Coordinates of C-alpha atoms in Angstrom, one line a residue:
M22 CA 15.8 9.6 -5.1
D23 CA 12.7 11.2 -6.7
I24 CA 9.2 10.0 -5.8
L25 CA 6.6 9.3 -8.5
I26 CA 3.1 8.8 -7.2
E27 CA 0.6 7.0 -9.4
S28 CA -3.0 6.1 -8.5
T29 CA -5.3 3.5 -9.8
K30 CA -9.0 4.0 -10.8
N31 CA -10.1 2.1 -7.6
F32 CA -8.0 4.5 -5.4
E33 CA -9.5 7.5 -7.2
Q34 CA -13.0 6.1 -6.7
D35 CA -12.4 5.4 -3.0
L36 CA -11.0 8.9 -2.5
H37 CA -13.9 10.5 -4.2
G38 CA -16.3 8.7 -1.8
L39 CA -14.7 10.2 1.3
R40 CA -15.7 13.3 3.1
E41 CA -13.5 16.4 2.4
I42 CA -11.7 16.1 5.7
E43 CA -10.9 12.5 5.1
K44 CA -9.6 13.2 1.6
A45 CA -7.3 15.9 3.0
A46 CA -6.0 13.5 5.6
V47 CA -5.3 10.8 3.0
I48 CA -3.5 13.2 0.7
S49 CA -1.6 14.8 3.5
K50 CA -0.4 11.4 4.9
I51 CA 0.7 10.1 1.5
N52 CA 2.6 13.3 0.8
D53 CA 4.2 13.3 4.2
C54 CA 5.3 9.7 3.9
A55 CA 6.6 10.3 0.3
S56 CA 8.6 13.3 1.4
H57 CA 10.4 11.3 4.1
F58 CA 10.7 8.0 2.3
S59 CA 13.8 6.1 1.6
A60 CA 13.6 2.5 0.2
Q61 CA 16.3 1.5 2.6
E62 CA 14.7 3.2 5.6
A63 CA 10.9 2.7 5.4
E64 CA 10.8 3.4 9.1
N65 CA 11.1 7.1 8.3
C66 CA 7.3 6.9 7.8
P67 CA 6.1 5.3 11.1
D68 CA 2.6 4.7 9.8
L69 CA 3.8 2.6 6.9
H70 CA 3.8 -1.1 7.3
R71 CA 4.7 -4.0 5.1
P72 CA 2.6 -7.1 6.1
S73 CA 4.5 -9.3 3.6
R74 CA 4.9 -12.0 6.3
L75 CA 1.3 -12.8 5.4
L76 CA 2.2 -13.8 1.9
N77 CA 4.2 -16.8 0.7
L78 CA 5.9 -15.4 -2.4
N79 CA 8.4 -18.3 -2.9
G80 CA 11.4 -16.2 -1.7
Y81 CA 10.3 -12.9 -3.4
E82 CA 9.8 -9.7 -1.3
S83 CA 6.4 -8.0 -1.6
S84 CA 6.3 -4.3 -2.5
L85 CA 2.8 -4.0 -0.9
Y86 CA 2.4 -1.7 2.1
I87 CA -0.3 -0.4 4.3
L88 CA -0.3 3.3 5.3
R89 CA -2.3 4.1 8.4
V90 CA -4.2 7.4 7.7
S91 CA -6.4 7.5 10.8
Q92 CA -7.9 5.1 13.3
T93 CA -10.3 3.8 10.7
L94 CA -8.7 4.5 7.2
R95 CA -5.9 2.7 5.5
V96 CA -4.2 3.2 2.1
I97 CA -3.0 0.0 0.3
L98 CA -0.1 0.9 -1.9
A99 CA 3.0 -0.6 -3.6
I100 CA 6.4 1.0 -3.4
D101 CA 8.9 0.0 -6.0
E102 CA 12.4 1.3 -6.6
D103 CA 13.4 2.2 -10.2
P104 CA 17.2 2.5 -10.1
I105 CA 17.4 3.2 -13.8
F106 CA 15.4 6.5 -13.5
G107 CA 16.5 7.1 -9.9
Q108 CA 13.0 7.1 -8.4
N109 CA 10.7 5.3 -6.0
I110 CA 7.2 4.7 -7.4
F111 CA 4.2 4.8 -5.1
T112 CA 1.3 3.0 -6.7
L113 CA -1.9 3.8 -4.7
F114 CA -4.4 0.9 -5.0
R115 CA -7.2 1.5 -2.5
V116 CA -8.3 3.7 0.5
V117 CA -10.3 1.4 2.7
N118 CA -12.0 1.3 6.1
L119 CA -10.3 -0.9 8.6
R120 CA -13.0 -3.5 8.5
E121 CA -12.4 -3.9 4.7
L122 CA -8.6 -4.0 4.9
D123 CA -8.0 -7.8 5.0
Q124 CA -10.2 -8.6 2.1
S125 CA -8.9 -5.7 0.0
Y126 CA -5.3 -6.4 0.7
E127 CA -5.7 -10.1 -0.2
A128 CA -7.5 -9.2 -3.5
I129 CA -4.7 -6.8 -4.5
A130 CA -2.0 -9.3 -3.5
E131 CA -3.7 -12.0 -5.4
S132 CA -4.0 -9.9 -8.5
L133 CA -0.3 -8.8 -8.3
Y134 CA 1.3 -12.2 -7.4
Q135 CA -1.0 -14.8 -9.0
E136 CA 1.7 -15.6 -11.6
L137 CA 4.3 -16.6 -9.0
P138 CA 4.6 -20.3 -8.4
H139 CA 3.5 -21.4 -4.9
F140 CA 1.8 -18.1 -4.1
E141 CA -0.4 -18.6 -1.0
R142 CA -2.5 -16.3 1.0
K143 CA -2.4 -16.7 4.8
A144 CA -5.6 -16.1 6.7
T145 CA -4.4 -13.7 9.3
Q146 CA -5.7 -10.3 10.3
I147 CA -3.3 -7.7 8.8
Y148 CA -3.4 -4.4 10.8

């Protein structure tokens, strides 16, 4: 399956605010993960984690992931499979420092899933 990588304005702003070495690490980690990604085998990218157990989506499965870039940087992204066009879509939402991760993840989850009945956030540290 092909990979399509899309970025949000927030992601671009976050990336712009990083030092050059951090930018390079973020881009390299995303490209490395995308090149080895299979929707059925997300473990091909060992730094990619789906903390969906923290969300009550009324039976739906979250497409939100966290990609560990370094000891202090994380990328929050969604990965969705588009079987019609035979591709996986990586939507890059944010690059955040570890101390901002919980709040940023919750804000993105809330904006994505607010329409679902019985959506609940669970107050637990993510990663």
